[in-house]
Backbone as numpy.savetxt, mean C-alpha at the origin, in Angstrom:
# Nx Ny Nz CAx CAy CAz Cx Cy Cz
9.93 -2.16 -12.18 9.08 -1.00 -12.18 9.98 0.24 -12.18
9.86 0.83 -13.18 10.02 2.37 -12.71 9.20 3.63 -12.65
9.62 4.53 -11.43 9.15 5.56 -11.27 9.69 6.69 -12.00
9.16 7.52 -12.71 10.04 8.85 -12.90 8.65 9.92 -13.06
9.39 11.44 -12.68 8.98 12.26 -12.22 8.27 13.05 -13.61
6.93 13.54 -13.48 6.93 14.09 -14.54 7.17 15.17 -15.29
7.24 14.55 -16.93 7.92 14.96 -17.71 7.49 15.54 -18.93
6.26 15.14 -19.34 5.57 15.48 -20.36 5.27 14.34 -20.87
5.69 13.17 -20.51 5.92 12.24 -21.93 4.86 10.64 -21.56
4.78 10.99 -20.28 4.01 9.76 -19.28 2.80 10.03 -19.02
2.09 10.92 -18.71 0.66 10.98 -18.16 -0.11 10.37 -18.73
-1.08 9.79 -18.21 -2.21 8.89 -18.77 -3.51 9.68 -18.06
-3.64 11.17 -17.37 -4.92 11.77 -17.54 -4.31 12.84 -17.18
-4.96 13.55 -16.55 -4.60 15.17 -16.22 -4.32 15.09 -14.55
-3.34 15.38 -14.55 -2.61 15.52 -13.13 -2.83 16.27 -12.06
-4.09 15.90 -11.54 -5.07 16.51 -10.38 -5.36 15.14 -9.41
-4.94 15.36 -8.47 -5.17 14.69 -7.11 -6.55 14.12 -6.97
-6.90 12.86 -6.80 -5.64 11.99 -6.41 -5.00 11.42 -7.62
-3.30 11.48 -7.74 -2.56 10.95 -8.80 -2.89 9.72 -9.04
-2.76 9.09 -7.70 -2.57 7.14 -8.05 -3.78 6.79 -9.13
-5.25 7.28 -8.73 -6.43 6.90 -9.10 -6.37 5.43 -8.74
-6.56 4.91 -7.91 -6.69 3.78 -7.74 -5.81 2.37 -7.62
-4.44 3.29 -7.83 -3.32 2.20 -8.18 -2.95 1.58 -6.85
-2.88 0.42 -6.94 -2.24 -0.50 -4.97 -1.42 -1.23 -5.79
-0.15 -1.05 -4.70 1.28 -1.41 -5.09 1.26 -2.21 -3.76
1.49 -3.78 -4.27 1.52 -4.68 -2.83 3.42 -4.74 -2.57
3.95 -4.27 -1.26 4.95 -4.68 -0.85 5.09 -5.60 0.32
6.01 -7.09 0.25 6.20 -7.76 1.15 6.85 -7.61 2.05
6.03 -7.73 3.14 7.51 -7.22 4.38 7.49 -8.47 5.58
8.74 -8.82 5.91 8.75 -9.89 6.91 8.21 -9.61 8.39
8.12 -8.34 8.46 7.47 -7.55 10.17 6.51 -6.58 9.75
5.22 -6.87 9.57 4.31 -5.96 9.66 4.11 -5.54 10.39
4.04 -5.60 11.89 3.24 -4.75 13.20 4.55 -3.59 13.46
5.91 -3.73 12.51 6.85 -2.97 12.82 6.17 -1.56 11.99
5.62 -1.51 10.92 5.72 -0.85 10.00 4.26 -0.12 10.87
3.13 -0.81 11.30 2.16 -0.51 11.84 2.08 0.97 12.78
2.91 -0.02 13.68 3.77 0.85 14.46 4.50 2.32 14.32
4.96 2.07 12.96 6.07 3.58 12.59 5.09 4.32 12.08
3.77 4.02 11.71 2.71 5.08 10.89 2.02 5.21 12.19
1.74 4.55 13.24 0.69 5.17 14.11 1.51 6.17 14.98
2.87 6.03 15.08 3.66 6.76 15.97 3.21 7.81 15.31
3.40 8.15 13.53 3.34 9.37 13.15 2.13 9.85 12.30
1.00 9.28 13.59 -0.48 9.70 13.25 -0.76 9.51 11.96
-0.62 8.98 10.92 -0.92 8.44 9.96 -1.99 6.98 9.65
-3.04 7.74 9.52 -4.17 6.83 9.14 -4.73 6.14 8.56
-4.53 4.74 7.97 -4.87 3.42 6.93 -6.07 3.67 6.56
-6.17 3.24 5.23 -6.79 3.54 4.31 -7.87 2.57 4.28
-7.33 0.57 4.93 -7.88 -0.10 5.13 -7.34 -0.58 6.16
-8.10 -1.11 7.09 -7.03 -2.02 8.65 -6.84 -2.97 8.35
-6.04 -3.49 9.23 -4.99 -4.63 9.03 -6.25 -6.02 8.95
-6.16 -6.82 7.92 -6.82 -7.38 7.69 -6.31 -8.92 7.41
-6.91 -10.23 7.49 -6.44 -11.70 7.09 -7.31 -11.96 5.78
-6.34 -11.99 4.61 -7.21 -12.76 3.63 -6.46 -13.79 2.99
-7.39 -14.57 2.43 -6.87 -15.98 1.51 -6.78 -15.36 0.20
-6.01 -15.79 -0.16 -6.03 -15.96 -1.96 -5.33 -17.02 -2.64
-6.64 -17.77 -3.15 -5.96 -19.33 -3.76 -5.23 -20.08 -2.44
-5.48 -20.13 -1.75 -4.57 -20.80 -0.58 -3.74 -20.19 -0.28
-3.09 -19.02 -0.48 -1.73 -18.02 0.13 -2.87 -17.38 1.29
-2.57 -16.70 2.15 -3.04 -16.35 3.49 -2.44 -15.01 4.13
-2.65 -14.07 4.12 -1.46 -12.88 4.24 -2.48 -11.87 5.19
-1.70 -11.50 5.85 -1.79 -10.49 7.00 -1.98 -9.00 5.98
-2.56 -7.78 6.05 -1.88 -6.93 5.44 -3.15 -5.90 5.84
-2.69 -4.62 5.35 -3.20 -3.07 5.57 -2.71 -2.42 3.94
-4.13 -1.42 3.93 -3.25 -0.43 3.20 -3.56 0.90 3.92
-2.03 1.98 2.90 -2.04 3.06 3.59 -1.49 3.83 2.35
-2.50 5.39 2.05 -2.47 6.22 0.60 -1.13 7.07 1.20
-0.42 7.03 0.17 0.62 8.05 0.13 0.33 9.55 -0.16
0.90 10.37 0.22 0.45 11.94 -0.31 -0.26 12.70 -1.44
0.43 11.42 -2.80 -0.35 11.49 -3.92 -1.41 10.93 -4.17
-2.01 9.73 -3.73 -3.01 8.99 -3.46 -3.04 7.52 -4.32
-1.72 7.19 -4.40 -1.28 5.92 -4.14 -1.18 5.21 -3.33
-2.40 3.81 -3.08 -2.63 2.69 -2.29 -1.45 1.68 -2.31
-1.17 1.66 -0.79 0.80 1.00 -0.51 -0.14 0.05 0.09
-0.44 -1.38 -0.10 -0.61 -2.47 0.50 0.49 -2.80 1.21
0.80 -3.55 2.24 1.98 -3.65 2.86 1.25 -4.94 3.13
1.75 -6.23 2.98 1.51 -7.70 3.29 2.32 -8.37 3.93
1.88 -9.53 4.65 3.17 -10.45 5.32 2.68 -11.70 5.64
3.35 -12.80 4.72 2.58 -14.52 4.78 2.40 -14.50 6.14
1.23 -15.32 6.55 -0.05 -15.54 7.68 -0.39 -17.00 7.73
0.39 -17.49 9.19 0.09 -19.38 9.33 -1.25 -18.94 10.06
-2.06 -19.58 9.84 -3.57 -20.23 10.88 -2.73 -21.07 11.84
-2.97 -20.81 13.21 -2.22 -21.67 13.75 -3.56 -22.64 14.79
């Protein structure tokens, strides 16, 4: 994936907030309640709460949280049923 800043040459609508329009970018992280943690310290409020879902048999812990532009950051982390 790349990001780059714009330029003229990339837009796909007119560049009025929210940018993402809808885009969720899933990142895997091995410590989610760490990351939990560093956004509630700095009052920063999820977009969705931390939630357990299946997919196809994978099982994942995860939250999302909109970035400034209004890009949806899924943040996930594999989830045993114990």
């Amino acid at each position: 994936m790349m990001i780059e800043q714009c330029n003229g040459h990339w837009e796909t609508a007119e560049l009025e907030y929210p940018y993402g329009r809808g885009i969720n970018f899933q990142i895997e992280v091995e410590n989610i309640e760490v990351i939990l943690q560093n956004l509630k310290n700095h009052n920063i409020s999820l977009f969705r709460d931390t939630m357990i879902n299946n997919y196809s048999g994978f099982t994942q812990k995860e939250f999302i949280v909109q970035d400034p532009d209004g890009y949806l950051l899924r943040f996930s982390q594999a989830y045993s049923i114990q």
